[in-house]
DNA sequence: GTTTTTAATGAGAATAATTATCATTACCAA
DNA sequence: TTGGTAATGATAATTATTCTCATTAAAAAC
């Protein structure tokens, strides 16, 4: 795997080997872009980034690849209220990078936060146990968002 | 206000009186539909329901009215991963009806749950305090979703 | 009540994110 | 190599949502 393609060399190759999933250059490139940022990129953002290093990429491929990664549980897809989906790689060291979002309803700015994760994990664990039992529902992940006004938008109210 | 238009007679009229907001028949009708269901209706669902009782309603009015209600903090707008927005009236007795959602990633079914609300309120209160201070962010509401597979979809896996 | 002013509506066109289609290309396994 | 399959990229199609604008309804002024 060429240097600069997302994570420790071979990591993604190993991640996908054996599955009937090929780690092609377009796929590598998308993963690479996602792995290099903590921003919340839209499909088009990602397309433009990949395009810089791999200009023959097609926008439809980006959408296809993102959907593939979401299905595989490698990427999370978010809706922050502007009308495009935003994507974020789920980091390996989940515990380290587990976080949620503050979303400004006005400017749509998004702030990652990791505070209170311990309290959260405790609360979530209990809730997940109870809910999955009661509703016979297999819980795979969760979303927590606080919504309101960011410091900037609070001024201009 | 005609009987059957959403809640105790005069309630919504009082709710909006004095604001420069008119409680017209299209607006009443939309509120009425939302107040009579616990489903998570899309704009078009609402349009079709209102249309039954007020056939001259326009779809664009429904969108406009829903946005207005969201701005007023009377209605919440959700994204459950199918690609249309869904709307839910925020009930007066918030404590009573405060709930969150289990969302099936496969069939997009949505289950309301109210369990663990006490634990949640405690956790949320603490988090809100800390986060709003640290990030100088005015928190207005929050979203919690558990996502995964409903009992049906778990079978066909 | 009638007129004046303003806000809200409804039809339809326009927008824009996402999906579907399909011919071409890259990849893998004999 | 060669055959079979999976992935890609260009493009068209879809579809939820927003915009525009002439018409209508509501409140305010008279
Ligand atoms: Mn994030
Ligand atoms: Mn609900
Ligand atoms: Zn803001
Ligand atoms: Zn399901």
Coordinates of C-alpha atoms (C1' of nucleotides) and ligand atoms in Angstrom, one line a residue:
Chain A
X1 CA 0.0 0.0 0.0
X2 CA 1.4 3.4 -1.0
X3 CA 2.5 5.6 1.9
X4 CA 0.0 8.2 2.8
X5 CA -3.0 6.0 2.1
X6 CA -4.7 6.0 5.5
X7 CA -3.3 4.6 8.6
X8 CA -0.4 2.2 9.3
X9 CA 0.7 0.4 6.1
X10 CA -1.4 -2.6 5.4
X11 CA -3.9 -1.9 8.1
X12 CA -6.8 -1.4 5.8
X13 CA -5.7 -4.2 3.5
X14 CA -5.7 -6.5 6.5
X15 CA -9.1 -5.1 7.7
X16 CA -10.7 -6.2 4.4
X17 CA -8.7 -9.2 3.4
X18 CA -10.8 -12.3 3.2
X19 CA -14.0 -10.5 2.9
X20 CA -15.0 -10.4 -0.7
X21 CA -14.2 -6.7 -0.6
X22 CA -11.4 -5.3 -2.7
X23 CA -9.3 -2.5 -1.4
X24 CA -9.1 -0.4 -4.6
X25 CA -7.4 2.9 -5.0
X26 CA -10.7 4.9 -5.0
X27 CA -11.7 3.1 -1.8
X28 CA -8.2 3.6 -0.2
X29 CA -8.4 7.3 -1.2
X30 CA -11.7 7.8 0.5
X31 CA -10.6 6.1 3.6
X32 CA -7.4 8.1 3.5
X33 CA -9.2 11.4 3.3
X34 CA -11.5 10.5 6.2
X35 CA -8.6 9.2 8.3
X36 CA -6.7 12.5 7.9
X37 CA -9.4 14.8 9.3
X38 CA -11.6 15.3 12.3
X39 CA -13.9 17.5 10.2
X40 CA -17.4 16.3 9.3
X41 CA -17.1 16.1 5.5
X42 CA -19.9 15.8 3.0
X43 CA -19.8 13.4 0.1
X44 CA -18.8 16.3 -2.2
X45 CA -16.1 17.6 0.3
X46 CA -14.6 14.1 0.1
X47 CA -14.9 14.0 -3.6
X48 CA -13.0 17.2 -3.9
X49 CA -10.3 16.1 -1.5
X50 CA -9.8 12.8 -3.3
X51 CA -9.9 14.5 -6.6
X52 CA -6.7 16.4 -5.7
X53 CA -4.7 13.2 -5.4
X54 CA -6.7 10.9 -7.7
X55 CA -8.4 13.2 -10.3
X56 CA -10.2 10.5 -12.2
X57 CA -12.4 9.7 -9.2
X58 CA -16.2 10.0 -9.9
X59 CA -18.7 11.5 -7.5
X60 CA -20.9 8.5 -7.8
X61 CA -18.1 6.3 -6.7
X62 CA -17.6 8.4 -3.6
X63 CA -21.3 7.9 -2.7
X64 CA -21.0 4.2 -3.4
X65 CA -17.9 3.8 -1.4
X66 CA -19.3 5.8 1.5
X67 CA -22.4 3.7 1.6
X68 CA -20.2 0.6 1.5
X69 CA -18.2 1.8 4.5
X70 CA -21.3 2.7 6.4
X71 CA -22.7 -0.8 5.8
X72 CA -19.4 -2.3 7.0
X73 CA -19.6 -0.3 10.2
X74 CA -16.4 1.6 9.5
X75 CA -17.9 5.0 8.9
X76 CA -20.8 6.8 10.6
X77 CA -23.2 9.0 8.6
X78 CA -24.7 12.0 10.3
X79 CA -27.4 14.5 9.7
X80 CA -26.6 17.9 11.3
X81 CA -29.6 19.7 9.8
X82 CA -28.0 21.3 6.8
X83 CA -29.3 19.1 4.1
X84 CA -26.3 17.0 3.2
X85 CA -25.1 13.9 5.0
X86 CA -21.8 14.1 6.7
X87 CA -19.3 11.3 7.3
X88 CA -16.8 10.4 10.0
X89 CA -14.5 7.4 10.3
X90 CA -14.9 5.3 13.4
X91 CA -11.5 5.2 14.9
X92 CA -10.0 1.9 16.0
X93 CA -9.3 3.0 19.5
X94 CA -13.0 3.6 20.0
X95 CA -12.6 4.3 23.6
X96 CA -10.1 7.0 22.9
X97 CA -12.1 8.8 20.2
X98 CA -15.7 8.0 21.2
X99 CA -17.4 11.4 21.1
X100 CA -20.6 13.2 20.4
X101 CA -21.7 16.5 19.0
X102 CA -22.9 20.0 19.8
X103 CA -24.8 21.3 16.8
X104 CA -25.6 25.0 16.3
X105 CA -29.1 25.3 14.9
X106 CA -28.2 28.6 13.2
X107 CA -24.8 28.3 11.5
X108 CA -24.7 24.4 11.6
X109 CA -21.3 24.5 13.2
X110 CA -20.5 21.1 14.9
X111 CA -18.3 20.7 18.0
X112 CA -16.9 17.3 19.0
X113 CA -16.9 16.7 22.7
X114 CA -15.6 13.9 24.8
X115 CA -16.5 15.1 28.2
X116 CA -18.8 13.0 30.4
X117 CA -18.0 9.9 28.4
X118 CA -17.6 7.8 31.5
X119 CA -21.0 8.9 32.9
X120 CA -22.4 8.3 29.4
X121 CA -21.0 4.9 29.0
X122 CA -22.6 3.9 32.3
X123 CA -25.9 5.3 31.4
X124 CA -25.9 3.9 27.9
X125 CA -24.9 0.4 29.0
X126 CA -27.8 0.2 31.3
X127 CA -30.3 1.7 28.8
X128 CA -29.0 -0.6 26.0
X129 CA -29.4 -3.7 28.2
X130 CA -32.9 -2.8 29.2
X131 CA -34.1 -1.6 25.9
X132 CA -32.7 -4.4 23.7
X133 CA -34.4 -6.9 26.1
X134 CA -37.7 -5.2 26.3
X135 CA -38.1 -4.4 22.6
X136 CA -36.1 -7.4 21.3
X137 CA -33.9 -4.9 19.4
X138 CA -30.3 -5.4 18.5
X139 CA -28.6 -2.2 19.4
X140 CA -25.5 -1.5 17.2
X141 CA -24.8 2.1 18.0
X142 CA -26.2 5.3 19.3
X143 CA -26.3 9.0 18.6
X144 CA -26.3 11.8 21.1
X145 CA -26.6 15.4 20.0
X146 CA -27.0 18.6 21.9
X147 CA -28.5 21.3 19.8
X148 CA -28.7 25.0 20.3
X149 CA -26.7 28.1 19.7
X150 CA -22.9 28.3 19.4
X151 CA -21.0 31.1 21.1
X152 CA -20.9 33.1 17.9
X153 CA -24.6 32.8 17.1
X154 CA -25.6 33.4 20.7
X155 CA -24.3 37.0 20.3
X156 CA -26.2 37.9 17.2
X157 CA -29.0 35.9 18.9
Chain B
X1 CA -61.8 27.7 17.2
X2 CA -63.7 24.8 15.6
X3 CA -63.9 21.6 17.6
X4 CA -61.4 19.0 16.7
X5 CA -58.7 21.5 15.9
X6 CA -55.9 20.2 18.1
X7 CA -56.1 20.2 21.8
X8 CA -58.4 21.9 24.3
X9 CA -60.4 24.7 22.6
X10 CA -58.5 27.9 22.5
X11 CA -55.3 26.4 23.6
X12 CA -53.3 27.1 20.5
X13 CA -55.0 30.4 20.0
X14 CA -53.8 31.4 23.4
X15 CA -50.4 29.9 22.7
X16 CA -49.9 32.2 19.7
X17 CA -51.9 35.3 20.7
X18 CA -49.9 38.5 21.0
X19 CA -47.1 37.1 18.9
X20 CA -47.3 38.4 15.4
X21 CA -48.4 35.0 14.4
X22 CA -51.8 34.2 13.0
X23 CA -53.4 31.0 13.7
X24 CA -54.9 30.3 10.3
X25 CA -56.9 27.2 9.2
X26 CA -53.9 25.6 7.4
X27 CA -51.8 26.1 10.5
X28 CA -54.5 24.8 12.8
X29 CA -54.9 21.8 10.6
X30 CA -51.3 20.9 10.6
X31 CA -51.1 21.2 14.4
X32 CA -54.3 19.2 14.6
X33 CA -52.9 16.3 12.6
X34 CA -49.7 16.3 14.6
X35 CA -51.6 16.4 17.9
X36 CA -53.7 13.4 17.0
X37 CA -50.9 11.0 16.3
X38 CA -47.8 9.5 17.9
X39 CA -46.5 8.4 14.5
X40 CA -43.5 10.1 13.0
X41 CA -45.0 11.8 9.9
X42 CA -43.3 13.2 6.9
X43 CA -44.3 16.5 5.3
X44 CA -46.2 14.6 2.7
X45 CA -47.9 12.3 5.2
X46 CA -49.1 15.5 6.9
X47 CA -50.1 17.0 3.7
X48 CA -52.3 14.0 2.8
X49 CA -53.9 14.0 6.3
X50 CA -54.7 17.7 6.2
X51 CA -55.9 17.3 2.7
X52 CA -58.7 15.0 3.9
X53 CA -60.3 17.7 6.0
X54 CA -59.0 20.8 4.1
X55 CA -58.5 19.8 0.5
X56 CA -57.3 23.2 -0.7
X57 CA -54.1 22.9 1.4
X58 CA -50.9 23.2 -0.6
X59 CA -47.8 21.1 0.0
X60 CA -45.6 24.1 0.1
X61 CA -47.7 25.5 2.9
X62 CA -47.2 22.4 4.9
X63 CA -43.5 22.7 4.5
X64 CA -43.7 26.4 5.4
X65 CA -45.8 25.8 8.4
X66 CA -43.7 22.9 9.7
X67 CA -40.6 25.1 9.5
X68 CA -42.4 27.8 11.4
X69 CA -43.4 25.4 14.1
X70 CA -39.9 24.1 14.4
X71 CA -38.6 27.6 14.7
X72 CA -41.1 28.3 17.5
X73 CA -39.9 25.2 19.3
X74 CA -43.3 23.5 19.1
X75 CA -42.4 20.8 16.8
X76 CA -39.2 18.6 16.5
X77 CA -37.8 17.6 13.2
X78 CA -36.0 14.2 12.9
X79 CA -33.9 12.3 10.5
X80 CA -34.3 8.6 10.8
X81 CA -32.2 7.7 7.8
X82 CA -34.8 7.2 5.2
X83 CA -34.4 10.4 3.3
X84 CA -37.4 12.5 4.4
X85 CA -37.6 14.6 7.5
X86 CA -40.1 13.5 10.1
X87 CA -42.0 15.7 12.5
X88 CA -43.4 15.3 16.0
X89 CA -45.3 17.7 18.2
X90 CA -43.6 18.5 21.5
X91 CA -46.3 17.8 24.0
X92 CA -47.1 20.3 26.8
X93 CA -46.6 17.9 29.6
X94 CA -43.0 17.4 28.5
X95 CA -42.1 15.3 31.5
X96 CA -44.9 12.9 30.7
X97 CA -44.1 12.5 27.1
X98 CA -40.3 13.0 26.9
X99 CA -39.0 10.1 24.9
X100 CA -36.3 9.0 22.5
X101 CA -36.1 6.6 19.7
X102 CA -34.9 3.1 18.6
X103 CA -34.3 3.2 14.8
X104 CA -34.0 0.1 12.7
X105 CA -31.3 0.6 10.2
X106 CA -32.9 -1.9 7.8
X107 CA -36.7 -1.2 7.7
X108 CA -36.4 2.3 9.3
X109 CA -39.1 1.4 11.8
X110 CA -39.0 3.8 14.8
X111 CA -39.9 2.8 18.4
X112 CA -40.6 5.4 21.0
X113 CA -39.3 4.6 24.4
X114 CA -39.6 6.3 27.8
X115 CA -37.6 4.0 29.9
X116 CA -34.5 5.2 31.8
X117 CA -35.7 8.8 31.5
X118 CA -34.9 9.5 35.1
X119 CA -31.3 8.3 34.7
X120 CA -31.1 10.1 31.4
X121 CA -32.3 13.4 32.9
X122 CA -29.7 13.2 35.5
X123 CA -26.9 12.4 33.0
X124 CA -28.2 15.0 30.6
X125 CA -28.4 17.7 33.2
X126 CA -24.9 17.2 34.2
X127 CA -23.6 17.1 30.7
X128 CA -25.5 20.1 29.6
X129 CA -24.2 22.2 32.5
X130 CA -20.6 21.2 31.8
X131 CA -20.7 21.5 28.1
X132 CA -22.6 24.8 27.9
X133 CA -20.1 26.3 30.2
X134 CA -17.0 24.9 28.5
X135 CA -18.0 25.6 25.0
X136 CA -20.1 28.7 25.7
X137 CA -22.9 27.0 23.9
X138 CA -26.6 27.5 24.7
X139 CA -28.1 24.1 24.7
X140 CA -31.8 24.1 23.7
X141 CA -32.5 20.4 23.2
X142 CA -31.0 17.0 22.7
X143 CA -31.4 13.9 20.5
X144 CA -30.7 10.4 21.7
X145 CA -31.1 7.5 19.2
X146 CA -30.2 3.9 19.5
X147 CA -29.8 2.3 16.1
X148 CA -29.6 -1.3 15.0
X149 CA -32.1 -4.0 14.1
X150 CA -35.7 -4.4 15.1
X151 CA -37.1 -7.7 16.2
X152 CA -38.4 -8.4 12.7
X153 CA -35.3 -7.5 10.8
X154 CA -33.1 -9.4 13.3
X155 CA -34.7 -12.6 12.0
X156 CA -34.1 -12.2 8.3
X157 CA -30.8 -10.7 9.5
Chain C
dG1 C1' -68.5 48.9 7.6
dT2 C1' -65.0 50.2 4.1
dT3 C1' -60.5 50.9 2.9
dT4 C1' -55.6 50.1 3.6
dT5 C1' -51.8 47.4 4.9
dT6 C1' -49.7 43.3 5.8
dA7 C1' -49.0 38.4 6.2
dA8 C1' -50.1 33.8 4.5
dT9 C1' -51.3 30.8 1.0
dG10 C1' -51.1 27.6 -3.1
dA11 C1' -49.5 26.4 -7.7
dG12 C1' -45.8 25.5 -10.0
dA13 C1' -41.0 26.0 -11.2
dA14 C1' -36.4 25.5 -9.6
dT15 C1' -32.8 23.4 -6.8
dA16 C1' -29.7 20.1 -5.2
dA17 C1' -28.4 15.9 -2.8
dT18 C1' -28.6 11.3 -3.7
dT19 C1' -29.6 7.0 -6.7
dA20 C1' -29.9 4.3 -10.7
dT21 C1' -28.2 2.8 -15.2
dC22 C1' -24.9 1.0 -18.1
dA23 C1' -20.9 0.6 -20.9
dT24 C1' -16.1 0.3 -19.7
dT25 C1' -12.3 -1.0 -16.8
dA26 C1' -9.7 -3.3 -13.1
dC27 C1' -9.0 -7.2 -10.5
dC28 C1' -8.6 -12.1 -9.3
dA29 C1' -8.4 -17.0 -9.9
dA30 C1' -7.8 -20.9 -13.1
Chain D
dT1 C1' -3.6 -15.6 -21.1
dT2 C1' -8.3 -16.0 -20.3
dG3 C1' -12.7 -16.0 -18.5
dG4 C1' -15.8 -14.3 -14.8
dT5 C1' -16.9 -11.0 -11.6
dA6 C1' -16.8 -6.8 -9.1
dA7 C1' -15.9 -1.8 -9.2
dT8 C1' -15.8 2.4 -11.6
dG9 C1' -17.2 6.9 -13.8
dA10 C1' -20.2 9.5 -16.8
dT11 C1' -24.6 10.7 -17.1
dA12 C1' -29.5 10.6 -16.5
dA13 C1' -33.2 10.2 -13.3
dT14 C1' -35.3 10.8 -8.9
dT15 C1' -37.2 13.2 -5.2
dA16 C1' -37.5 15.9 -1.0
dT17 C1' -37.3 20.5 -0.2
dT18 C1' -37.1 25.5 -1.3
dC19 C1' -38.2 29.5 -4.1
dT20 C1' -41.2 32.7 -6.7
dC21 C1' -45.0 35.2 -7.3
dA22 C1' -49.6 36.3 -8.2
dT23 C1' -53.8 35.7 -5.3
dT24 C1' -56.2 35.6 -1.0
dA25 C1' -57.2 36.3 3.8
dA26 C1' -56.6 38.6 8.0
dA27 C1' -55.8 42.5 10.9
dA28 C1' -55.5 47.5 11.4
dA29 C1' -56.8 52.1 10.3
dC30 C1' -60.2 54.9 9.1
Ligands
LIG1 MN1 -17.4 14.3 15.2
LIG2 MN1 -41.2 9.7 18.8
LIG3 ZN1 -23.6 29.0 15.3
LIG4 ZN1 -36.5 -3.4 11.1

